Amino acid sequence: MSALTLAAYAIDCADPRRLAEFYGRLLGWRIDEEESGDRWVELADPSGGAPLAFQLDPHHKPSTWPSPEVPQMAHLDVRVGTLDEGHERAIAAGAVQLPQPADQRDARFRVYADPEGHPFCMCASQ
C-alpha cells in the first residue's frame, strides 16, 4: 500500500477568490491560477506542501465563535515570531480580532476572523 499525502486543505466560503486573496496576503502565498476557477481557488505553498484551497459554498454562514450557534468546525493556526507581529500581519491582511478566551488571556496565541468569519489563530513561537 502506498503512502498517503495531503492533497489540499479546503475551506468552504461564499467568495473563494476574495478569501484566497486574504490568506495570500496573510501568508505571503500566491494563487495557483492553473488550479483555480470560479468555484475553487488554490494558494500554492512555496515550501512545496499541500495547497490551501477555497471552495464555493453559496450557503456559507460565518462562525459565531466563541458562541456555539454556528461552530467553527476547524481552524488554521499560523506560526509567527511574536504576538505583536502576528497581530500586525492579521490586521493588515484584513482580519478582525476576536475575543480571547477568558482562560487563555496569557496564552501564546490570539484569535482572529477572516473576511468570511472563519476563526484562525496567530501563534507566537517566542
PDB file of C-alpha atoms in Angstrom:
ATOM      1  CA  MET A   1       0.000   0.000   0.000  1.00  0.00           C
ATOM      2  CA  SER A   2       1.404   3.412  -0.957  1.00  0.00           C
ATOM      3  CA  ALA A   3       1.845   6.277   1.489  1.00  0.00           C
ATOM      4  CA  LEU A   4      -0.878   8.890   1.596  1.00  0.00           C
ATOM      5  CA  THR A   5      -0.228  12.620   1.269  1.00  0.00           C
ATOM      6  CA  LEU A   6      -2.481  15.563   1.874  1.00  0.00           C
ATOM      7  CA  ALA A   7      -3.737  16.897  -1.484  1.00  0.00           C
ATOM      8  CA  ALA A   8      -5.173  20.169  -0.131  1.00  0.00           C
ATOM      9  CA  TYR A   9      -6.897  21.728   2.842  1.00  0.00           C
ATOM     10  CA  ALA A  10     -10.168  23.235   1.559  1.00  0.00           C
ATOM     11  CA  ILE A  11     -12.234  25.938   3.234  1.00  0.00           C
ATOM     12  CA  ASP A  12     -15.860  26.465   2.234  1.00  0.00           C
ATOM     13  CA  CYS A  13     -16.797  30.097   1.598  1.00  0.00           C
ATOM     14  CA  ALA A  14     -19.104  32.398  -0.340  1.00  0.00           C
ATOM     15  CA  ASP A  15     -16.300  34.069  -2.334  1.00  0.00           C
ATOM     16  CA  PRO A  16     -13.316  31.764  -2.965  1.00  0.00           C
ATOM     17  CA  ARG A  17     -11.151  34.326  -4.764  1.00  0.00           C
ATOM     18  CA  ARG A  18     -11.643  37.011  -2.105  1.00  0.00           C
ATOM     19  CA  LEU A  19     -10.777  34.594   0.690  1.00  0.00           C
ATOM     20  CA  ALA A  20      -7.767  33.212  -1.216  1.00  0.00           C
ATOM     21  CA  GLU A  21      -6.503  36.776  -1.694  1.00  0.00           C
ATOM     22  CA  PHE A  22      -6.887  37.415   2.063  1.00  0.00           C
ATOM     23  CA  TYR A  23      -4.901  34.315   3.029  1.00  0.00           C
ATOM     24  CA  GLY A  24      -2.386  35.092   0.287  1.00  0.00           C
ATOM     25  CA  ARG A  25      -1.732  38.464   1.942  1.00  0.00           C
ATOM     26  CA  LEU A  26      -1.589  36.878   5.390  1.00  0.00           C
ATOM     27  CA  LEU A  27       0.760  34.025   4.479  1.00  0.00           C
ATOM     28  CA  GLY A  28       2.675  35.568   1.586  1.00  0.00           C
ATOM     29  CA  TRP A  29       1.487  32.772  -0.749  1.00  0.00           C
ATOM     30  CA  ARG A  30       0.343  33.170  -4.357  1.00  0.00           C
ATOM     31  CA  ILE A  31      -2.778  31.927  -6.111  1.00  0.00           C
ATOM     32  CA  ASP A  32      -2.110  28.997  -8.431  1.00  0.00           C
ATOM     33  CA  GLU A  33      -4.175  30.170 -11.401  1.00  0.00           C
ATOM     34  CA  GLU A  34      -3.740  26.863 -13.249  1.00  0.00           C
ATOM     35  CA  GLU A  35      -5.545  25.046 -10.426  1.00  0.00           C
ATOM     36  CA  SER A  36      -8.158  27.752  -9.815  1.00  0.00           C
ATOM     37  CA  GLY A  37     -11.521  28.714 -11.258  1.00  0.00           C
ATOM     38  CA  ASP A  38     -14.800  30.305 -10.218  1.00  0.00           C
ATOM     39  CA  ARG A  39     -15.740  27.634  -7.663  1.00  0.00           C
ATOM     40  CA  TRP A  40     -12.254  26.617  -6.421  1.00  0.00           C
ATOM     41  CA  VAL A  41      -9.150  28.737  -5.804  1.00  0.00           C
ATOM     42  CA  GLU A  42      -5.820  27.347  -4.583  1.00  0.00           C
ATOM     43  CA  LEU A  43      -2.945  29.035  -2.800  1.00  0.00           C
ATOM     44  CA  ALA A  44       0.363  27.320  -3.513  1.00  0.00           C
ATOM     45  CA  ASP A  45       2.582  26.584  -0.507  1.00  0.00           C
ATOM     46  CA  PRO A  46       6.001  27.937  -1.523  1.00  0.00           C
ATOM     47  CA  SER A  47       7.698  25.220   0.544  1.00  0.00           C
ATOM     48  CA  GLY A  48       6.029  22.541  -1.586  1.00  0.00           C
ATOM     49  CA  GLY A  49       3.402  21.406   0.907  1.00  0.00           C
ATOM     50  CA  ALA A  50      -0.275  20.903   0.217  1.00  0.00           C
ATOM     51  CA  PRO A  51      -2.143  23.945  -1.052  1.00  0.00           C
ATOM     52  CA  LEU A  52      -4.735  25.861   0.889  1.00  0.00           C
ATOM     53  CA  ALA A  53      -7.928  25.829  -1.187  1.00  0.00           C
ATOM     54  CA  PHE A  54     -11.152  27.797  -1.096  1.00  0.00           C
ATOM     55  CA  GLN A  55     -14.348  26.177  -2.327  1.00  0.00           C
ATOM     56  CA  LEU A  56     -17.590  27.939  -3.228  1.00  0.00           C
ATOM     57  CA  ASP A  57     -20.431  27.363  -0.789  1.00  0.00           C
ATOM     58  CA  PRO A  58     -23.197  29.868  -1.557  1.00  0.00           C
ATOM     59  CA  HIS A  59     -24.895  28.928   1.736  1.00  0.00           C
ATOM     60  CA  HIS A  60     -21.818  29.525   3.918  1.00  0.00           C
ATOM     61  CA  LYS A  61     -22.628  31.006   7.317  1.00  0.00           C
ATOM     62  CA  PRO A  62     -19.864  32.699   9.317  1.00  0.00           C
ATOM     63  CA  SER A  63     -18.898  31.086  12.591  1.00  0.00           C
ATOM     64  CA  THR A  64     -20.268  32.769  15.697  1.00  0.00           C
ATOM     65  CA  TRP A  65     -17.274  31.644  17.775  1.00  0.00           C
ATOM     66  CA  PRO A  66     -16.995  31.805  20.753  1.00  0.00           C
ATOM     67  CA  SER A  67     -20.778  31.326  20.777  1.00  0.00           C
ATOM     68  CA  PRO A  68     -21.652  27.772  19.666  1.00  0.00           C
ATOM     69  CA  GLU A  69     -24.636  28.799  17.470  1.00  0.00           C
ATOM     70  CA  VAL A  70     -22.589  28.322  14.267  1.00  0.00           C
ATOM     71  CA  PRO A  71     -19.486  26.282  15.187  1.00  0.00           C
ATOM     72  CA  GLN A  72     -16.085  26.870  13.638  1.00  0.00           C
ATOM     73  CA  MET A  73     -15.662  23.137  12.838  1.00  0.00           C
ATOM     74  CA  ALA A  74     -11.936  23.625  12.034  1.00  0.00           C
ATOM     75  CA  HIS A  75      -9.442  26.452  12.113  1.00  0.00           C
ATOM     76  CA  LEU A  76      -5.932  27.321  10.991  1.00  0.00           C
ATOM     77  CA  ASP A  77      -3.036  28.053  13.347  1.00  0.00           C
ATOM     78  CA  VAL A  78      -0.401  30.333  11.831  1.00  0.00           C
ATOM     79  CA  ARG A  79       3.058  30.400  13.453  1.00  0.00           C
ATOM     80  CA  VAL A  80       4.627  33.868  13.835  1.00  0.00           C
ATOM     81  CA  GLY A  81       7.639  35.208  15.729  1.00  0.00           C
ATOM     82  CA  THR A  82       5.685  37.297  18.256  1.00  0.00           C
ATOM     83  CA  LEU A  83       2.069  38.067  19.047  1.00  0.00           C
ATOM     84  CA  ASP A  84       2.625  41.699  18.043  1.00  0.00           C
ATOM     85  CA  GLU A  85       3.946  40.601  14.647  1.00  0.00           C
ATOM     86  CA  GLY A  86       1.005  38.231  14.237  1.00  0.00           C
ATOM     87  CA  HIS A  87      -1.466  40.954  15.150  1.00  0.00           C
ATOM     88  CA  GLU A  88       0.030  43.411  12.678  1.00  0.00           C
ATOM     89  CA  ARG A  89       0.004  40.858   9.854  1.00  0.00           C
ATOM     90  CA  ALA A  90      -3.535  39.693  10.572  1.00  0.00           C
ATOM     91  CA  ILE A  91      -4.988  43.209  10.736  1.00  0.00           C
ATOM     92  CA  ALA A  92      -3.022  44.381   7.669  1.00  0.00           C
ATOM     93  CA  ALA A  93      -4.397  41.425   5.688  1.00  0.00           C
ATOM     94  CA  GLY A  94      -7.973  42.355   6.659  1.00  0.00           C
ATOM     95  CA  ALA A  95      -8.706  40.146   9.682  1.00  0.00           C
ATOM     96  CA  VAL A  96     -10.798  41.122  12.692  1.00  0.00           C
ATOM     97  CA  GLN A  97      -9.549  40.252  16.166  1.00  0.00           C
ATOM     98  CA  LEU A  98     -11.963  38.058  18.141  1.00  0.00           C
ATOM     99  CA  PRO A  99     -12.278  37.884  21.935  1.00  0.00           C
ATOM    100  CA  GLN A 100      -9.508  35.968  23.652  1.00  0.00           C
ATOM    101  CA  PRO A 101     -10.929  33.087  25.727  1.00  0.00           C
ATOM    102  CA  ALA A 102     -11.017  34.148  29.383  1.00  0.00           C
ATOM    103  CA  ASP A 103      -8.947  31.146  30.450  1.00  0.00           C
ATOM    104  CA  GLN A 104      -6.331  31.857  27.735  1.00  0.00           C
ATOM    105  CA  ARG A 105      -5.532  35.548  28.275  1.00  0.00           C
ATOM    106  CA  ASP A 106      -1.831  34.748  28.868  1.00  0.00           C
ATOM    107  CA  ALA A 107      -1.616  32.188  26.054  1.00  0.00           C
ATOM    108  CA  ARG A 108       0.822  32.492  23.152  1.00  0.00           C
ATOM    109  CA  PHE A 109      -1.936  32.807  20.563  1.00  0.00           C
ATOM    110  CA  ARG A 110      -4.569  35.331  19.536  1.00  0.00           C
ATOM    111  CA  VAL A 111      -7.812  34.589  17.710  1.00  0.00           C
ATOM    112  CA  TYR A 112      -8.933  36.410  14.554  1.00  0.00           C
ATOM    113  CA  ALA A 113     -11.639  36.031  11.915  1.00  0.00           C
ATOM    114  CA  ASP A 114     -11.010  36.119   8.177  1.00  0.00           C
ATOM    115  CA  PRO A 115     -13.315  38.208   5.941  1.00  0.00           C
ATOM    116  CA  GLU A 116     -15.890  35.389   5.809  1.00  0.00           C
ATOM    117  CA  GLY A 117     -15.906  34.776   9.558  1.00  0.00           C
ATOM    118  CA  HIS A 118     -13.673  31.691   9.819  1.00  0.00           C
ATOM    119  CA  PRO A 119     -11.685  31.896  13.078  1.00  0.00           C
ATOM    120  CA  PHE A 120      -7.926  31.356  12.907  1.00  0.00           C
ATOM    121  CA  CYS A 121      -5.088  31.759  15.405  1.00  0.00           C
ATOM    122  CA  MET A 122      -1.804  33.609  15.210  1.00  0.00           C
ATOM    123  CA  CYS A 123       0.558  31.565  17.426  1.00  0.00           C
ATOM    124  CA  ALA A 124       3.804  33.027  18.739  1.00  0.00           C
ATOM    125  CA  SER A 125       6.937  30.922  18.551  1.00  0.00           C
ATOM    126  CA  GLN A 126       8.640  33.078  21.216  1.00  0.00           C
TER     127      GLN A 126
END
